[in-house]
Short mmCIF file of C-alpha atoms and ligand atoms in Angstrom, two decimals:
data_model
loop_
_atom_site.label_atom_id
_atom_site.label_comp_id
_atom_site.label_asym_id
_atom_site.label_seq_id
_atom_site.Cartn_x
_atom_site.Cartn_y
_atom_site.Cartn_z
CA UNK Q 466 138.24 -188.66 184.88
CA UNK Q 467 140.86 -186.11 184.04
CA UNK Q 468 141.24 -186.23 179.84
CA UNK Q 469 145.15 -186.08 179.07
CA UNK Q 470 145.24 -183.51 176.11
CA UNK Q 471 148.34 -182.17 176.61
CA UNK Q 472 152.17 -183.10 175.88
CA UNK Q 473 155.04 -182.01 178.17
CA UNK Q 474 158.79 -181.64 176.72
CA UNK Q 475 161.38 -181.45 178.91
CA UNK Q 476 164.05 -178.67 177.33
CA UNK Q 477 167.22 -177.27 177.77
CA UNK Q 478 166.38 -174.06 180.03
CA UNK Q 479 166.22 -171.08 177.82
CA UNK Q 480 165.49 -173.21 175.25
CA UNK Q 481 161.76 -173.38 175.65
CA UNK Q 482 160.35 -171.24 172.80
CA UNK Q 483 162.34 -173.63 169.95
CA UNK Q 484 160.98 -176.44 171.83
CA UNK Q 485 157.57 -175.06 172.09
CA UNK Q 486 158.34 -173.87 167.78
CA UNK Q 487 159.32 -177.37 167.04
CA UNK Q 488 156.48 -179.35 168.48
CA UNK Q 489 153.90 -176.60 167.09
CA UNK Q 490 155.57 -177.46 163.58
CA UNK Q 491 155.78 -180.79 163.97
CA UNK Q 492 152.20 -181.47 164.75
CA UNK Q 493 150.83 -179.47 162.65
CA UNK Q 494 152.96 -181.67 159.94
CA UNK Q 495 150.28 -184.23 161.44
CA UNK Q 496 147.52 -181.84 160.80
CA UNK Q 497 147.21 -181.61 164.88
CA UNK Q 498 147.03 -178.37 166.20
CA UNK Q 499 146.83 -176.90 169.72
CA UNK Q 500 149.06 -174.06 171.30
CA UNK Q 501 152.37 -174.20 173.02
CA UNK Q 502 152.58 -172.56 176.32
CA UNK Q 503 155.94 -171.80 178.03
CA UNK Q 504 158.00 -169.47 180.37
CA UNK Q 505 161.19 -168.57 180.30
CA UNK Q 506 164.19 -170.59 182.10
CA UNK Q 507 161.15 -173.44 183.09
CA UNK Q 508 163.02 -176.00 181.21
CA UNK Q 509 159.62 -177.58 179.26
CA UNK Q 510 157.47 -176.96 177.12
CA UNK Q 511 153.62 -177.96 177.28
CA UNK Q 512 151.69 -178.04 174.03
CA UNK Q 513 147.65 -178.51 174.42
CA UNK Q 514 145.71 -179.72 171.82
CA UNK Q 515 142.95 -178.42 170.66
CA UNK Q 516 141.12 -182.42 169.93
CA UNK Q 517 141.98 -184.06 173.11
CA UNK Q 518 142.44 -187.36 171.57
CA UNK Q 519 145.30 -185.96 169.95
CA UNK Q 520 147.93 -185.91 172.33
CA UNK Q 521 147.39 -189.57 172.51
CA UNK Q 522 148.56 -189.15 168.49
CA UNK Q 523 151.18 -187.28 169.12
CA UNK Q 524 152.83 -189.82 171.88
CA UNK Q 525 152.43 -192.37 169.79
CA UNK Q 526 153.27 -191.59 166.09
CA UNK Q 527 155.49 -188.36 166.35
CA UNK Q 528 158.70 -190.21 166.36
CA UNK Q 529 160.45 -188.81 169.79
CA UNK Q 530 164.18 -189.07 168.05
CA UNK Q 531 163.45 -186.70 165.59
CA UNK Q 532 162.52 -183.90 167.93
CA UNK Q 533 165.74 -181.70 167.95
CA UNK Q 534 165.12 -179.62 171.39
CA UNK Q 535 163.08 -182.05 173.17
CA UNK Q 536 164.69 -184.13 175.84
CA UNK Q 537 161.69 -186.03 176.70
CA UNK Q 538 158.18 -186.04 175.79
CA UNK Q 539 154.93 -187.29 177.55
CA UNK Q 540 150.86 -187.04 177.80
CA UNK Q 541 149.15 -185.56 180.90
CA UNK Q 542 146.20 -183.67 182.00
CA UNK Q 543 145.95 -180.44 183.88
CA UNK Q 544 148.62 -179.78 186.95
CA UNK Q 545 147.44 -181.63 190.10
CA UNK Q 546 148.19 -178.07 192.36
CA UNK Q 547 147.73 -178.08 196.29
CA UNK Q 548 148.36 -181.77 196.82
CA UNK Q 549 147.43 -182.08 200.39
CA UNK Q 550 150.78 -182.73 202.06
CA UNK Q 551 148.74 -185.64 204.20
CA UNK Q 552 147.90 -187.79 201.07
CA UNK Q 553 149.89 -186.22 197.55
CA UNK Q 554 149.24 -190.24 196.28
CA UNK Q 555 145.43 -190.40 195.93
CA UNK Q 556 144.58 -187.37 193.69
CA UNK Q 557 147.41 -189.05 191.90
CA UNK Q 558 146.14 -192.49 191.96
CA UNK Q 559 142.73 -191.17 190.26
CA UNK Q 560 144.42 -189.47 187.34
CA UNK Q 561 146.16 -192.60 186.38
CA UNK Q 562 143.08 -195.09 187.16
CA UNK Q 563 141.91 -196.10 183.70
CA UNK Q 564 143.62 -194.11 181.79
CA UNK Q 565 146.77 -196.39 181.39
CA UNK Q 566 146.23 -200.02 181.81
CA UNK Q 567 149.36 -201.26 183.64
CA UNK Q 568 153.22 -199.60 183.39
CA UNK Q 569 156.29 -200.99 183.53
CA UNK Q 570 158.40 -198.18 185.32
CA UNK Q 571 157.90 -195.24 187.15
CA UNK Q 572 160.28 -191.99 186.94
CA UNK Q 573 159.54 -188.65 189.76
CA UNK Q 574 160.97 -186.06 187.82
CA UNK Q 575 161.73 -182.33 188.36
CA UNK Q 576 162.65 -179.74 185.73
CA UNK Q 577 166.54 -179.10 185.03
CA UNK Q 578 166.88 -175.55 186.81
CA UNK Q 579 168.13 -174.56 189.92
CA UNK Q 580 164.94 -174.41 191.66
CA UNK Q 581 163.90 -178.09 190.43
CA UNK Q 582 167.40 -179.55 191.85
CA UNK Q 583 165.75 -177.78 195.07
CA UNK Q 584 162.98 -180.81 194.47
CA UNK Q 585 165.48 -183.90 194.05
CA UNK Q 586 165.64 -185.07 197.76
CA UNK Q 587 161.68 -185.00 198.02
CA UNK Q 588 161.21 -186.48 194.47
CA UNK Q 589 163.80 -189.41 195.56
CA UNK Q 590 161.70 -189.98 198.92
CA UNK Q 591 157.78 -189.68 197.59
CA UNK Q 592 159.06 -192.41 195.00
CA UNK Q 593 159.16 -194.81 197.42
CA UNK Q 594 155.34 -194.94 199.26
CA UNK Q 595 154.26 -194.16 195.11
CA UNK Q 596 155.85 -196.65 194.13
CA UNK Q 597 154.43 -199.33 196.59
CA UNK Q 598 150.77 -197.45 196.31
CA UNK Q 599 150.79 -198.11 192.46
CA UNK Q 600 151.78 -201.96 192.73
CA UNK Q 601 148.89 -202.17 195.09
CA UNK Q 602 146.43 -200.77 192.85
CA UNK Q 603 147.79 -202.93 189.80
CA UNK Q 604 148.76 -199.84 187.95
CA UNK Q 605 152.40 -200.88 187.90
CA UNK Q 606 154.02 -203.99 187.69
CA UNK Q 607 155.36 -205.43 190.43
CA UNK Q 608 159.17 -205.49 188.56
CA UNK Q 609 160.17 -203.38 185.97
CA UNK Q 610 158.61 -203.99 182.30
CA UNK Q 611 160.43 -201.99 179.09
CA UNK Q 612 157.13 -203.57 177.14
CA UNK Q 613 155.32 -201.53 179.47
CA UNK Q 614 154.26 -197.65 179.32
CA UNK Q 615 156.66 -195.45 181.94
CA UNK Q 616 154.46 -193.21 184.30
CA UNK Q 617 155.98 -189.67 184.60
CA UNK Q 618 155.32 -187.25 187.42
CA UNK Q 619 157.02 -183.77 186.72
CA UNK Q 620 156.52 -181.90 190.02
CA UNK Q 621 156.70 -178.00 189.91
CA UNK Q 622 157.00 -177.56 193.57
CA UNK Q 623 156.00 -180.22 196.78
CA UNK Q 624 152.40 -179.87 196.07
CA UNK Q 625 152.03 -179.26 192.25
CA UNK Q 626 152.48 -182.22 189.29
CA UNK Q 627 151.75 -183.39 186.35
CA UNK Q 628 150.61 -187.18 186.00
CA UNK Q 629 151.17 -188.68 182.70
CA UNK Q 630 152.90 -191.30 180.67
CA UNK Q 631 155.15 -192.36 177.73
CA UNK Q 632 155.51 -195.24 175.87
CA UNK Q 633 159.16 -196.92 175.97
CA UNK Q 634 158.86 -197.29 171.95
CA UNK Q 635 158.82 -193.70 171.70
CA UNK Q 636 160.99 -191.83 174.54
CA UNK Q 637 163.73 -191.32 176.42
CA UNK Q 638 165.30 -193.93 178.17
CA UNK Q 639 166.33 -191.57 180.83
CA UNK Q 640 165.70 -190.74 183.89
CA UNK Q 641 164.87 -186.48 183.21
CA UNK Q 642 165.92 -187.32 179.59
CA UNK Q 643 169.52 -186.78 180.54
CA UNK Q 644 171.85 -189.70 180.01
CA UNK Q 645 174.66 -190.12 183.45
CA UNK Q 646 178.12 -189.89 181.81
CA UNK Q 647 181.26 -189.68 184.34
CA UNK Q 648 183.62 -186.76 182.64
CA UNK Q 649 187.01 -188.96 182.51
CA UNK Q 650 189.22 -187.28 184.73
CA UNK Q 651 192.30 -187.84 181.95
CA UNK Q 652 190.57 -186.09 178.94
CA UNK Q 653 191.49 -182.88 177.91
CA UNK Q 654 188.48 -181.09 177.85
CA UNK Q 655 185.05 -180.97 179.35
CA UNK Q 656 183.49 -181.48 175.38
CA UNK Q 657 184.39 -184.77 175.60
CA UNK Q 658 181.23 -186.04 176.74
CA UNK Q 659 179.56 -183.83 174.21
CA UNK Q 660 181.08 -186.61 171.38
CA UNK Q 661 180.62 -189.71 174.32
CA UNK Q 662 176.86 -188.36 174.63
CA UNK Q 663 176.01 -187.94 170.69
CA UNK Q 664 177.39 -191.58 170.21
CA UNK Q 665 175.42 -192.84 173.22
CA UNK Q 666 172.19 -191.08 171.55
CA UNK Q 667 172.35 -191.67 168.05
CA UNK Q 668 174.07 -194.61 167.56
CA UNK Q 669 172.55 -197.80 168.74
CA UNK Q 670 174.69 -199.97 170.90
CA UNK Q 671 174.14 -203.30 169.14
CA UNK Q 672 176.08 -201.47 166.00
CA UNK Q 673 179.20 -199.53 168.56
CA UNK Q 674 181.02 -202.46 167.84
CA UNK Q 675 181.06 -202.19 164.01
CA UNK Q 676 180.88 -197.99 163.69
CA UNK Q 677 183.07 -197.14 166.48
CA UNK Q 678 185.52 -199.71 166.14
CA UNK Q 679 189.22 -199.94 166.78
CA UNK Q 680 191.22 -199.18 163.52
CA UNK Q 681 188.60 -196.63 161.93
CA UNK Q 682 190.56 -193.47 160.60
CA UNK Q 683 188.79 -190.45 162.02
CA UNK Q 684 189.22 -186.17 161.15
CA UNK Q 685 188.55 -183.80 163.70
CA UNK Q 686 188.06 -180.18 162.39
CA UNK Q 687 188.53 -177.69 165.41
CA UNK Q 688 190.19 -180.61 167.90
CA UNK Q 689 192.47 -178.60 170.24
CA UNK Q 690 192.80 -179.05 172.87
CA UNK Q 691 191.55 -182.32 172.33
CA UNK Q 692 188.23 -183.43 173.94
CA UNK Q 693 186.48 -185.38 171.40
CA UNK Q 694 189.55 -186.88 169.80
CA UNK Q 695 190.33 -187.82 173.40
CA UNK Q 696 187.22 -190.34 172.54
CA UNK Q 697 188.12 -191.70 169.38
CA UNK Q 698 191.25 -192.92 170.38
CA UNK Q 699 189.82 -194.42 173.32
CA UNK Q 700 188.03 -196.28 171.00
CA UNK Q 701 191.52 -197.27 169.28
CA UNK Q 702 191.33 -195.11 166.71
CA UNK Q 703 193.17 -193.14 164.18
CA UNK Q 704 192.74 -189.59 164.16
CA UNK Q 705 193.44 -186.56 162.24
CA UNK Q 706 193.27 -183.47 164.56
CA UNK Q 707 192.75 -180.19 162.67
CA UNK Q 708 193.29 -177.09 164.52
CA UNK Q 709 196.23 -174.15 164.95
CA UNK Q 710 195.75 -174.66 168.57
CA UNK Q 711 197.32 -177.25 170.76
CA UNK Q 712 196.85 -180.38 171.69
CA UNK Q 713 196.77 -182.02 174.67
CA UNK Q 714 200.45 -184.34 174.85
CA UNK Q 715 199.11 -186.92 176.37
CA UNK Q 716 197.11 -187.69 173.32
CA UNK Q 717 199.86 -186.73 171.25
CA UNK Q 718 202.12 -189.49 172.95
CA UNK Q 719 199.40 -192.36 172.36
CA UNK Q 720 201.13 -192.02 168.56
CA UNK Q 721 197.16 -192.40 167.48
CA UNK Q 722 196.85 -188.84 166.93
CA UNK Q 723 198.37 -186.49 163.81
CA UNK Q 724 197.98 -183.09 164.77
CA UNK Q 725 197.90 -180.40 161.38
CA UNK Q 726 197.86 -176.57 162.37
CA UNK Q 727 195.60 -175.85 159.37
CA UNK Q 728 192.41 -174.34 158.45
CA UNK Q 729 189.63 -177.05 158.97
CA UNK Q 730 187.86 -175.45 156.07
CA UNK Q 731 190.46 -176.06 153.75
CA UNK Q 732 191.93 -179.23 155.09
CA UNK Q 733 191.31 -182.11 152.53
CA UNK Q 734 192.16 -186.26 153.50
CA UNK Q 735 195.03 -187.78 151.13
CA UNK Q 736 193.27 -190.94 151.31
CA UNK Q 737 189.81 -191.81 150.74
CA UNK Q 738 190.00 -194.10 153.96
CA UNK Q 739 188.29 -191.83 156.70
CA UNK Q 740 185.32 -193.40 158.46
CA UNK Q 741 184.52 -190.51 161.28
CA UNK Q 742 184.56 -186.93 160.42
CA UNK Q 743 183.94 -184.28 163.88
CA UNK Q 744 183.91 -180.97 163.77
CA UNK Q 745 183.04 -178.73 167.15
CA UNK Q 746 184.48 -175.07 164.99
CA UNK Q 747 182.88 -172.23 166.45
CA UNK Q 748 181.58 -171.00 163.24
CA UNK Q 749 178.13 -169.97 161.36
CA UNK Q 750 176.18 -172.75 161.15
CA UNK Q 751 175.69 -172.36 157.06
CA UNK Q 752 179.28 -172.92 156.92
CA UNK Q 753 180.14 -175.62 158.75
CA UNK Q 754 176.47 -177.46 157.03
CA UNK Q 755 178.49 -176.06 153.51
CA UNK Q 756 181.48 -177.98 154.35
CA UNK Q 757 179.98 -181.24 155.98
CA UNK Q 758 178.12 -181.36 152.57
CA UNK Q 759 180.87 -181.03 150.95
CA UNK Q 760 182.85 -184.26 152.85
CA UNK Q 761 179.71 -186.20 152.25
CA UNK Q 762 179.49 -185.46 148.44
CA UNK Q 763 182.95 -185.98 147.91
CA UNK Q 764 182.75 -189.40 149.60
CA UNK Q 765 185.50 -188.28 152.33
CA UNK Q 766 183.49 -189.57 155.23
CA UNK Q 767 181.27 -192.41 156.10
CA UNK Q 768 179.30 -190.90 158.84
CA UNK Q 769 179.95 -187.21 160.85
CA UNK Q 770 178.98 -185.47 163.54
CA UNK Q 771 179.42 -181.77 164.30
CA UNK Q 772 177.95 -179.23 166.18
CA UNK Q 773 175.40 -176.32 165.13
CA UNK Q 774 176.56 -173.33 167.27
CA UNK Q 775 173.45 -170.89 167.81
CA UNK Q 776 174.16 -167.50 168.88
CA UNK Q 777 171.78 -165.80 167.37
CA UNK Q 778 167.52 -165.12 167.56
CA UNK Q 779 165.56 -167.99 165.67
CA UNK Q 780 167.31 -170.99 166.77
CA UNK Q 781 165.15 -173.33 165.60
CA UNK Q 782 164.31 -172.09 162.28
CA UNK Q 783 168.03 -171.60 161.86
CA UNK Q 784 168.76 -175.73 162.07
CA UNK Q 785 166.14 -176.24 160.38
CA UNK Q 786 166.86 -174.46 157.23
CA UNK Q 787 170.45 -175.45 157.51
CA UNK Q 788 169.22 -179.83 157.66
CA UNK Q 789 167.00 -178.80 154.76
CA UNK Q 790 169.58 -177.52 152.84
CA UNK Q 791 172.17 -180.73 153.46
CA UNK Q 792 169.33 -182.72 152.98
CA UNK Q 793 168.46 -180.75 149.65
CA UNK Q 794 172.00 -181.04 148.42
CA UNK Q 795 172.35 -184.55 149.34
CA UNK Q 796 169.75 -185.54 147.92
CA UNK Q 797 170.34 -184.05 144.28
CA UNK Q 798 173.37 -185.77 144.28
CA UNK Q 799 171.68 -188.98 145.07
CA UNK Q 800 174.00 -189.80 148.34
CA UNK Q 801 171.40 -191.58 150.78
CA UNK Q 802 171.80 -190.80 154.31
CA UNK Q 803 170.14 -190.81 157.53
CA UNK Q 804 170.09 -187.37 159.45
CA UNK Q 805 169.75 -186.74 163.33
CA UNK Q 806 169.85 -183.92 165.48
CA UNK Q 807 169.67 -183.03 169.23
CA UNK Q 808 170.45 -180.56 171.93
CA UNK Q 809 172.33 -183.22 174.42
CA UNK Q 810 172.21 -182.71 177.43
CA UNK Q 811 175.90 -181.41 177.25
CA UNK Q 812 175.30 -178.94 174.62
CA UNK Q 813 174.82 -175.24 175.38
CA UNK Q 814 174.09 -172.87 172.88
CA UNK Q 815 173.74 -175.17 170.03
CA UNK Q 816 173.41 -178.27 168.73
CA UNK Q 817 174.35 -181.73 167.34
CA UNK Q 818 174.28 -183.65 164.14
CA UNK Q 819 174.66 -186.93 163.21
CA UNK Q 820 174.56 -188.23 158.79
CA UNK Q 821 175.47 -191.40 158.16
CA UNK Q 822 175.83 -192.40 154.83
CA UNK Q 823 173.93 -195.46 153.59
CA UNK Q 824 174.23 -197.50 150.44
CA UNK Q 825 172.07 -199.56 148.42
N1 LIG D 948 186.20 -180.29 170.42
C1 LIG D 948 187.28 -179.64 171.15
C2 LIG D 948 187.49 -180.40 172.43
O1 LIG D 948 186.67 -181.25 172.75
O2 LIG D 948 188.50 -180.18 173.11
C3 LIG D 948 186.97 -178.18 171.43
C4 LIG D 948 186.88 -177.38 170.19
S1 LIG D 948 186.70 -175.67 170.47
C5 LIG D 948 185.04 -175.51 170.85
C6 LIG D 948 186.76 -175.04 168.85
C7 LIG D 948 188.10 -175.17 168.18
O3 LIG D 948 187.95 -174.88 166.81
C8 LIG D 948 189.15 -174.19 168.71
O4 LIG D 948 190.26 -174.89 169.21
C9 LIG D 948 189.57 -173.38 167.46
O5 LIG D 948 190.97 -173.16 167.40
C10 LIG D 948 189.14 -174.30 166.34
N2 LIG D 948 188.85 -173.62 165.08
C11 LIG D 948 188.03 -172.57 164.84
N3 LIG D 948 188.08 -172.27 163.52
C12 LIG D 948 188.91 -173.15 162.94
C13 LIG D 948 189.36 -173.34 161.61
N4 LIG D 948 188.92 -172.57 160.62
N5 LIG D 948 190.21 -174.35 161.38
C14 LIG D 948 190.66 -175.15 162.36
N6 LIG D 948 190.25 -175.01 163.64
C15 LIG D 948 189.41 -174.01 163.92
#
């Protein structure tokens, strides 16, 4: 039997060393330590552990929503390489025999590079005879089960995979880790499904209907030409646009938007009634975490998100430092909040933040 020992993290290609960083630190947080291996433009990360029985740890109690780079995360064993093309299933079929006890869904996944998207038309058609091949042998249900573990193969090329799983507690719930969102043809910018994405990921949908309701007063620093305010007033809200560039009319003529051409590090609400603050300024990260501090300590927002650009080297010790340090300030000040951040799918270089303020 083939011992899973090893964690794959699907990535943002390029960004496979902070991925490969991040899950290093992380585990070894957990006192589990192994070694991250990675190439280049591969779009995951694998990290082996040196204790086998780790990985199994790592799946279960490293809380997948806190990783910042990782879109996905799963156990599996060594690659499965030269599959014979006249049975790929059964070499398969004995990784998975007893080491999962039944799943509830199956995903055939490829990286996100050009070469995987090479993959999707024979990933889409092996599903189908895997698929039925796994019901027979009682490895997966017979309908789908979220109770249930999700088997993951991640194939590298026709005849090369990895065979693992993930539990449903502690993933994605995406197919590839990438959430489908149609870019509305009317909105202004292609951004707007940055904000559409970072509310699909970080807030949960049983509470849209109290934080993203109609009515909330919302600030967007850097909003021209309009892309993520474009989203808050399709939610019916109103919103503050901040930015010396234009923005888009139609918008404008919704009378839910008031546009000021000033500096979004300056700008300061007249009323203490703002429930959303954005910001998507291209600026250094220290700043923009210096001024979302300072919104949160001065009790001008209820919850924000904003947008970490990363130009430069160390990428993920860069957002790292910078959450400490809100955190750290926060914190002295006794404000409680809760504090996420992910690459989305639609960010590029850099990434996204979500603090919410709680009370009592
Ligand atoms: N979120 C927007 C959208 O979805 O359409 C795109 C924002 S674009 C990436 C960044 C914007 O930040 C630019 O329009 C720029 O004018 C604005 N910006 C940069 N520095 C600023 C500042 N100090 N004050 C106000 N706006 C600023």
């Amino acid at each position: 039997m083939q011992k899973l020992n090893k964690i794959i993290l699907y990535c943002r290609s390029g960004f496979e060393k902070e991925c490969a960083a991040e899950i290093t630190d992380r585990a070894a947080q957990k006192n589990i330590f192994g070694f991250a291996k990675v190439k280049d433009n591969e779009g995951y990360a694998i990290f082996e552990c040196y204790q086998s029985e780790d990985a199994q740890i790592l799946i279960k109690e490293l809380a997948f929503r806190t990783l910042i780079f990782a879109r996905q995360m799963f156990i599996v064993g060594d690659m499965l390489a030269n599959l014979p093309t006249e049975d790929r299933i059964s070499p398969i079929i004995d990784v998975l025999t007893g080491c999962i006890d039944k799943a509830g869904d199956l995903r055939v996944e490829i990286p996100d590079t050009n070469e995987g998207k090479e993959l999707t038309g024979f990933c889409r058609k092996f599903t189908v005879p895997l698929r039925q091949a796994l019901r027979n042998k009682q490895i997966l249900s017979k309908i789908h089960d979220a109770s249930k573990p999700v088997i993951h193969l991640f194939f590298i090329n026709n005849n090369s995979c990895y065979v693992g799983y993930s539990y449903n507690q502690n993933n994605s719930p995406f197919y590839m880790g990438i959430p489908r969102l149609r870019f509305p043809n009317d909105a202004p910018s292609r951004s707007t499904l940055k904000l559409e994405e970072a509310f699909h990921i970080f807030i949960p949908y049983e509470e849209w209907d109290e934080r993203l309701k109609s009515g909330l007063n919302a600030v967007d620093l850097g909003a021209s030409p309009g892309g993520w305010t474009y989203q808050l007033v399709k939610r019916s809200m109103i919103v503050y646009a901040i930015d010396n560039g234009t923005m888009n009319s139609k918008l404008m003529e919704t009378g839910q938007v008031k546009h000021y051409r000033e500096d979004g590090f300056k700008f300061e609400p007249k009323k203490h009634n703002i429930y959303w603050l954005v910001c998507d300024m291209v600026e250094k990260p220290s700043k923009v975490t210096e001024l979302i501090t300072k919104w949160l300590i001065s009790g001008w927002c209820r919850e924000a998100i904003f947008n970490l650009k990363l130009p430069m080297k160390k990428r993920y010790e860069e957002v790292k430092q910078n959450l400490q340090l809100l955190n750290e300030k926060l914190n002295n000040k006794h404000i409680n909040v809760q504090i996420q951040a992910k690459q989305l799918y639609h960010d590029r270089e850099e990434v996204t933040v979500h603090v919410q303020r709680i009370w009592g």
